[in-house]
mmCIF file of C-alpha atoms in Angstrom:
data_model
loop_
_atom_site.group_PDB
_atom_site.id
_atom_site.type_symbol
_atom_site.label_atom_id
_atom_site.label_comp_id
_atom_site.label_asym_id
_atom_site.label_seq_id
_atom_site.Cartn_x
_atom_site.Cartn_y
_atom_site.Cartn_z
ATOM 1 C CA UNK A 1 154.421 97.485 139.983
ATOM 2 C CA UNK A 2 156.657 96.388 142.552
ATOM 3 C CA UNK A 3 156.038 98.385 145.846
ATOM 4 C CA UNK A 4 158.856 99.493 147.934
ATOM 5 C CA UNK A 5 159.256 98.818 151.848
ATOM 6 C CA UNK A 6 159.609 103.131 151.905
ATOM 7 C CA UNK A 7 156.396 103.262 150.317
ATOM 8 C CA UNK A 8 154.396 100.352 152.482
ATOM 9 C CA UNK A 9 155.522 102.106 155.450
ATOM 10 C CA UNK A 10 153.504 105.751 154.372
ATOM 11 C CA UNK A 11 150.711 103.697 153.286
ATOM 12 C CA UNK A 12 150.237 102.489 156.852
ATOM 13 C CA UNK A 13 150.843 105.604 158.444
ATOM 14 C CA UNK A 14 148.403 106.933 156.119
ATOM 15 C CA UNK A 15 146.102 103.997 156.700
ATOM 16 C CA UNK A 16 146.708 104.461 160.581
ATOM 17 C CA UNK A 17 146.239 108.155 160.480
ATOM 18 C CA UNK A 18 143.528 108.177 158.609
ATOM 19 C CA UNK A 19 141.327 105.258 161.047
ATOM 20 C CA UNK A 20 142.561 107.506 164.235
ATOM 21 C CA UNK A 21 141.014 110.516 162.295
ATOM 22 C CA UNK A 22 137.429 109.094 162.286
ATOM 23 C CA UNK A 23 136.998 107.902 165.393
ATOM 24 C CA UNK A 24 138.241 111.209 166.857
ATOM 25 C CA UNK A 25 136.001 112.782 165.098
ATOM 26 C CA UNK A 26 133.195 110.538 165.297
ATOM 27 C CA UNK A 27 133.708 111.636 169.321
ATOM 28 C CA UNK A 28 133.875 115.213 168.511
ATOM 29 C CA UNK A 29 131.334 115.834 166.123
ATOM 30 C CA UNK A 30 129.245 112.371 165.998
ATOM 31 C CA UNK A 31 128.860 110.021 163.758
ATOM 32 C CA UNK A 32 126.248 111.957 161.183
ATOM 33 C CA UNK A 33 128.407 114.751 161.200
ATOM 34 C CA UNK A 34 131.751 113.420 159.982
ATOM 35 C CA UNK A 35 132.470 113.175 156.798
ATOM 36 C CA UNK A 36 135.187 111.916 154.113
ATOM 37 C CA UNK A 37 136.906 115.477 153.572
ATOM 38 C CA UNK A 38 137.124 116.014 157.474
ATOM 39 C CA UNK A 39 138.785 112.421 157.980
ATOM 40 C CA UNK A 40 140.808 113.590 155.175
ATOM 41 C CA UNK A 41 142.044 116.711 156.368
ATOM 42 C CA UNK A 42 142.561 115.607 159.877
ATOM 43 C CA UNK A 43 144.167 112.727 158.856
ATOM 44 C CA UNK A 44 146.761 115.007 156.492
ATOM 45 C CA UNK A 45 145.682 112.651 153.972
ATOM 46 C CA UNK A 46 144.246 113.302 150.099
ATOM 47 C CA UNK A 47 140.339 111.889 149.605
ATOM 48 C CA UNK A 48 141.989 109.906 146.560
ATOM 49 C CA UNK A 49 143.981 108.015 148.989
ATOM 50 C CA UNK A 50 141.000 107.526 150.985
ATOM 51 C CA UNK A 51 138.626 106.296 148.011
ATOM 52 C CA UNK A 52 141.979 104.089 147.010
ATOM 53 C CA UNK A 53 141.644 102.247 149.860
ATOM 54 C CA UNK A 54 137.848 102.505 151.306
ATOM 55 C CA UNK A 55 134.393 103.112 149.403
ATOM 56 C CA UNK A 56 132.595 105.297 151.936
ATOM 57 C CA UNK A 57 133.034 106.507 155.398
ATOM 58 C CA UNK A 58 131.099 103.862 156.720
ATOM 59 C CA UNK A 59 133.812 101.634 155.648
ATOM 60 C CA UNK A 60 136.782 103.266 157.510
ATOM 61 C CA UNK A 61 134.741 102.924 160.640
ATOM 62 C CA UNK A 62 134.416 99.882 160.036
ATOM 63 C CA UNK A 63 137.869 99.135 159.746
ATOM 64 C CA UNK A 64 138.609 100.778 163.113
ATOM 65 C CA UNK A 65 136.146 99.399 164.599
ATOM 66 C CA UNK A 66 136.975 95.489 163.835
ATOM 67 C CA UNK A 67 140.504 96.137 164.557
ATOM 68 C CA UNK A 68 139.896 97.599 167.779
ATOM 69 C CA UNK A 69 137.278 94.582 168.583
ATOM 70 C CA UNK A 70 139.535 92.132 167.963
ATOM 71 C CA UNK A 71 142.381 92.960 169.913
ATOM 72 C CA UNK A 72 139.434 93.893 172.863
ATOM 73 C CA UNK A 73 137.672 90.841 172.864
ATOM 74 C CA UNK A 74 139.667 87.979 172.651
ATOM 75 C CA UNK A 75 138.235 84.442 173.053
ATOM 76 C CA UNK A 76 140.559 83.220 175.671
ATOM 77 C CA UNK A 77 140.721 79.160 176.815
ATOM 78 C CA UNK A 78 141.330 79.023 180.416
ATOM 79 C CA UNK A 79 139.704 75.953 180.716
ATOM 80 C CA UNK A 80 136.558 77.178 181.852
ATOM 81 C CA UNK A 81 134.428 78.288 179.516
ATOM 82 C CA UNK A 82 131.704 80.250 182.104
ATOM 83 C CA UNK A 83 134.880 81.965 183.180
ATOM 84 C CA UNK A 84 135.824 82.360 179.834
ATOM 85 C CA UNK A 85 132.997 83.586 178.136
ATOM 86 C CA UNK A 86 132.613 85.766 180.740
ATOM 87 C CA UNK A 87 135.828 87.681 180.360
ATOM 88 C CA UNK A 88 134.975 87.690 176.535
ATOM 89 C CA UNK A 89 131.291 89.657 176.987
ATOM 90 C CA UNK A 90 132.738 92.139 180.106
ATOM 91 C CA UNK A 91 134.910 92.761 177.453
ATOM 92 C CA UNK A 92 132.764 93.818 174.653
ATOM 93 C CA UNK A 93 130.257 95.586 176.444
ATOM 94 C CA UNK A 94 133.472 97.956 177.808
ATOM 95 C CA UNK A 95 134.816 98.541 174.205
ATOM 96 C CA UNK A 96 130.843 99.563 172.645
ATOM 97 C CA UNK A 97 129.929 101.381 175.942
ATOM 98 C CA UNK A 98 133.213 103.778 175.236
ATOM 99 C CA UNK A 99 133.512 107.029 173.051
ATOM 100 C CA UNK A 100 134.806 106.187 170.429
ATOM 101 C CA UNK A 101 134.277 103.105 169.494
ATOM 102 C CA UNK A 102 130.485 102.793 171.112
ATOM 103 C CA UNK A 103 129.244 105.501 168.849
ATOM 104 C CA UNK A 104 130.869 104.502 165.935
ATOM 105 C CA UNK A 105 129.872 101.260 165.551
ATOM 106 C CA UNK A 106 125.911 102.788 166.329
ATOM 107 C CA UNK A 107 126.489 104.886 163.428
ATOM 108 C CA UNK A 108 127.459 101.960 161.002
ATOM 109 C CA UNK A 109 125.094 99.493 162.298
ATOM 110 C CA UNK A 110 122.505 102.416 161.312
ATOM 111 C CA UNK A 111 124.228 103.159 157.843
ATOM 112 C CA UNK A 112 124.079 99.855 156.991
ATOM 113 C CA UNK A 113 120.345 99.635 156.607
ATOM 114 C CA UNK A 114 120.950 102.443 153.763
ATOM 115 C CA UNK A 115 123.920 100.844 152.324
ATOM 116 C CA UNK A 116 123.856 97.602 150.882
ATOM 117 C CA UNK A 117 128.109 97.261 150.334
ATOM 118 C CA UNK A 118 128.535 98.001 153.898
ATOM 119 C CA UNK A 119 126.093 95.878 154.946
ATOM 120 C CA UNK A 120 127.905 93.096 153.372
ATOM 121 C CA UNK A 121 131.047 94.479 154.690
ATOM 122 C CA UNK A 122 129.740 93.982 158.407
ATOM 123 C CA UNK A 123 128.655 90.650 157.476
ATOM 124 C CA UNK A 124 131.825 89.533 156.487
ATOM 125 C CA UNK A 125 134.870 91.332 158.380
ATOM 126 C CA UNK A 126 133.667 91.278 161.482
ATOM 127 C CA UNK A 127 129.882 89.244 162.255
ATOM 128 C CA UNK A 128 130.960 86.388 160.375
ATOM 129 C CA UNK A 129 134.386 86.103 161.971
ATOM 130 C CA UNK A 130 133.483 86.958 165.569
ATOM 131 C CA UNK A 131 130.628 84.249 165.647
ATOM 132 C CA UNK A 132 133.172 82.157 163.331
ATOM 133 C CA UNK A 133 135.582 82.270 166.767
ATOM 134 C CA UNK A 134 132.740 82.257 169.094
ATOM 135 C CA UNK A 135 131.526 78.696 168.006
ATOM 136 C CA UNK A 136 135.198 77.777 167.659
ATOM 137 C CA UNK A 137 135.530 78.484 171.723
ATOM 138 C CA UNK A 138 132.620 76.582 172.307
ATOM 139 C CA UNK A 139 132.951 73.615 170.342
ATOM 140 C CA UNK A 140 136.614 73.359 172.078
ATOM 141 C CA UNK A 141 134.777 73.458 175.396
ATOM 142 C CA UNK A 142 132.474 70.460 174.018
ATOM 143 C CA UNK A 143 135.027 68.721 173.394
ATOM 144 C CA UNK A 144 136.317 68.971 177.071
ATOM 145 C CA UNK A 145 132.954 67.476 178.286
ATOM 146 C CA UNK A 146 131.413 71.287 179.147
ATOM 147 C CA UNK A 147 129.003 71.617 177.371
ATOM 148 C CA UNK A 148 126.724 68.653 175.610
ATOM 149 C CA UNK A 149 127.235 66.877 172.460
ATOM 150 C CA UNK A 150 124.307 68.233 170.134
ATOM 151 C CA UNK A 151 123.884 71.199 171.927
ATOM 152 C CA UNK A 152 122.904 74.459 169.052
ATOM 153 C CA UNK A 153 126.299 76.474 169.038
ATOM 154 C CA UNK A 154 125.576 78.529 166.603
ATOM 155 C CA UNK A 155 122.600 79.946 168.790
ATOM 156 C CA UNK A 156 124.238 80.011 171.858
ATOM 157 C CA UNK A 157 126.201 82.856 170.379
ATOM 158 C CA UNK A 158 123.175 84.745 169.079
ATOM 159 C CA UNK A 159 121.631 84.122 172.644
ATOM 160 C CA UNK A 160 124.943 85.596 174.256
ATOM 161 C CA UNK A 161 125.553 88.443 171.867
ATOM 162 C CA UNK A 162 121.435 89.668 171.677
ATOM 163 C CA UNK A 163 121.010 91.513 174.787
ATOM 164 C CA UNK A 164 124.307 93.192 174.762
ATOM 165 C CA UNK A 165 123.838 94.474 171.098
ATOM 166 C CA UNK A 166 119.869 95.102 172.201
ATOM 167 C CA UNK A 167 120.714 97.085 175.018
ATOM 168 C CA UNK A 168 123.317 99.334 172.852
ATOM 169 C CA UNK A 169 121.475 99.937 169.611
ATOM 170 C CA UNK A 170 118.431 101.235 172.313
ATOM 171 C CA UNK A 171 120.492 102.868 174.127
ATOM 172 C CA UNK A 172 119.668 101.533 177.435
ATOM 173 C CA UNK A 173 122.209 100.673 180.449
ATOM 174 C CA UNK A 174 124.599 98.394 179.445
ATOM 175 C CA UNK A 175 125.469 95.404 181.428
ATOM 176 C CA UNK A 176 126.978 95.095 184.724
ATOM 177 C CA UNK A 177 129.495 92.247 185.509
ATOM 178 C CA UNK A 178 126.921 90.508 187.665
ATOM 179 C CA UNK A 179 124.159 90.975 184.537
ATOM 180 C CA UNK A 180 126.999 89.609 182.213
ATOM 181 C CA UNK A 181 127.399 86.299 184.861
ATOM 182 C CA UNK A 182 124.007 85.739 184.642
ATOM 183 C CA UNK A 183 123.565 85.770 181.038
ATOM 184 C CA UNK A 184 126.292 83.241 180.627
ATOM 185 C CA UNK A 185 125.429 80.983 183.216
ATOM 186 C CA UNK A 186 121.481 81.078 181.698
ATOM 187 C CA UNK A 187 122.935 80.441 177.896
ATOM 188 C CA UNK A 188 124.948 77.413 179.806
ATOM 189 C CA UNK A 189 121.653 76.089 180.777
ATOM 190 C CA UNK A 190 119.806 76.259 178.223
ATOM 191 C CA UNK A 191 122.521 74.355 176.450
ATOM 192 C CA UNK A 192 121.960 71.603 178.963
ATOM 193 C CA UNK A 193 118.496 71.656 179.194
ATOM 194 C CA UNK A 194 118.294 71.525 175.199
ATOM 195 C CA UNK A 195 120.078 68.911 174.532
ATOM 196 C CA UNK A 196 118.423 66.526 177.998
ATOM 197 C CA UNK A 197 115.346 67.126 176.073
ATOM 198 C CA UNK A 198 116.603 66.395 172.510
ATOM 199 C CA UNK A 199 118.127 63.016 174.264
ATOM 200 C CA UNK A 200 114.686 62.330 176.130
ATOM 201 C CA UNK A 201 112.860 62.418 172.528
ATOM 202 C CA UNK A 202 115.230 59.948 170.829
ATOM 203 C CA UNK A 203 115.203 57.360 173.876
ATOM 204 C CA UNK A 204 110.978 57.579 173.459
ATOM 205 C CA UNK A 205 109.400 54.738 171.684
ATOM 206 C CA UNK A 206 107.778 56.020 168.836
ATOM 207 C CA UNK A 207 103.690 57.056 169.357
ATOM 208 C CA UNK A 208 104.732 58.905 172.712
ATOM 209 C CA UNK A 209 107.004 59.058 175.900
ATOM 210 C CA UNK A 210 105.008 56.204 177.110
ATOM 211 C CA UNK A 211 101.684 55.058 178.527
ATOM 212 C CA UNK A 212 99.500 57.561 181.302
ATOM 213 C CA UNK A 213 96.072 59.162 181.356
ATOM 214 C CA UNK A 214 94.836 59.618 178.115
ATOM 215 C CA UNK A 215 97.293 57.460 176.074
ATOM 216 C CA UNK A 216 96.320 53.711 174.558
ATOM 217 C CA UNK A 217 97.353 50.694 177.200
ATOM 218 C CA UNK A 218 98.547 47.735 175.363
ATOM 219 C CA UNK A 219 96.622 46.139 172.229
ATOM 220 C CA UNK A 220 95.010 50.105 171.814
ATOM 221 C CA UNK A 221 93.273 49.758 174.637
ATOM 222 C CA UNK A 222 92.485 53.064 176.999
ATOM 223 C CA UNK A 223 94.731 53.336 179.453
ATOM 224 C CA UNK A 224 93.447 53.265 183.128
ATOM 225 C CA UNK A 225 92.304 56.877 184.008
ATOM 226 C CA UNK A 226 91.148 57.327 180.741
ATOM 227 C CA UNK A 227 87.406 58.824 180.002
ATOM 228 C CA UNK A 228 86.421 58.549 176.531
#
């Protein structure tokens, strides 16, 4: 059946009443609390249209939260990817350290240990893409010389992203701006350092970095220093 433009306009007011409707009440009442009927009735919405277009509750809040991410945390390319990255993680810690998109995003990161579709869910709209763009930012900045050939992208993002999701799922301070420069400019590092030691370990001669106390001189011999 051939949908009309009337129709696909009340289907996103629907859809767009209906995300606004859980997160207010995910402020109001908390996460536990809210349920499908409520996010139907505030939402002036039927829980058929709701089951039409989402499984559980945990997967509406999961919609509003991704969206909301998104358009929060954008990876920008100044140039600078310290700067950059920095703007990127000030930003996230802002949008899960505010009501009501902090506590609803605790709620479905607990949920999804219970739920095995939403689990999946998280995986794919919105972990997999974020660290998708992530390693997209940095690879661009590789490519601009700031940050070393071989260096582990992929872990770079789990070392930026761990403490801030750490910090929120134990509900401890969340980052200032001069935490969030630090952590940056230590993943940087690390990059660096990393990859100077992966280079240092293909330039060695193979048996070892090279002769010193305790290592055979030429022929096998002990080196000088040596006590057997």
């Amino acid at each position: 059946m051939i949908t009309s433009p009337s129709s696909l306009r009340r289907s996103e007011r629907s859809r767009r009443a209906t995300l606004d409707a859980a997160l207010e009440l995910c402020t109001e009442k908390g996460y536990g609390r809210v349920t499908v009927e409520a996010i139907a009735a505030r939402a002036g919405v039927s829980k058929k249209t709701i089951y039409r277009w989402w499984p559980s509750k945990g997967a509406v809040m999961l919609e509003a939260f991704a969206e909301m991410l998104a358009g929060a945390t954008p990876f920008v390319d100044t140039g600078e990817i310290e700067a950059d990255l920095r703007t990127h993680v000030n930003g996230l810690v802002r949008l899960i350290s505010t009501p009501p998109y902090g506590p609803a995003y605790s709620g479905i990161l607990s949920e999804m240990h219970h739920d095995d579709d939403l689990a999946k869910a998280v995986r794919e709209q919105l972990v997999g893409p974020r660290v998708e763009a992530a390693v997209g930012r940095l690879r661009r900045a590789q490519g601009q010389g700031q940050i070393p050939e071989g260096a582990d992208l992929p872990l770079a993002v789990e070392m930026l992203y761990g403490p801030v999701y750490y910090r929120h799922v134990l509900r401890k301070p969340a980052q200032d701006e001069a935490t969030v420069a630090a952590l940056v400019a230590h993943v940087l590092r690390s990059l660096s350092a990393g990859s100077a030691g992966s280079a240092a370990e293909e330039r060695a001669p193979a048996g070892g970095a090279g002769e010193g106390p305790g290592r055979p001189g030429p022929g096998g011999a002990p080196a000088p220093g040596h006590v057997s």
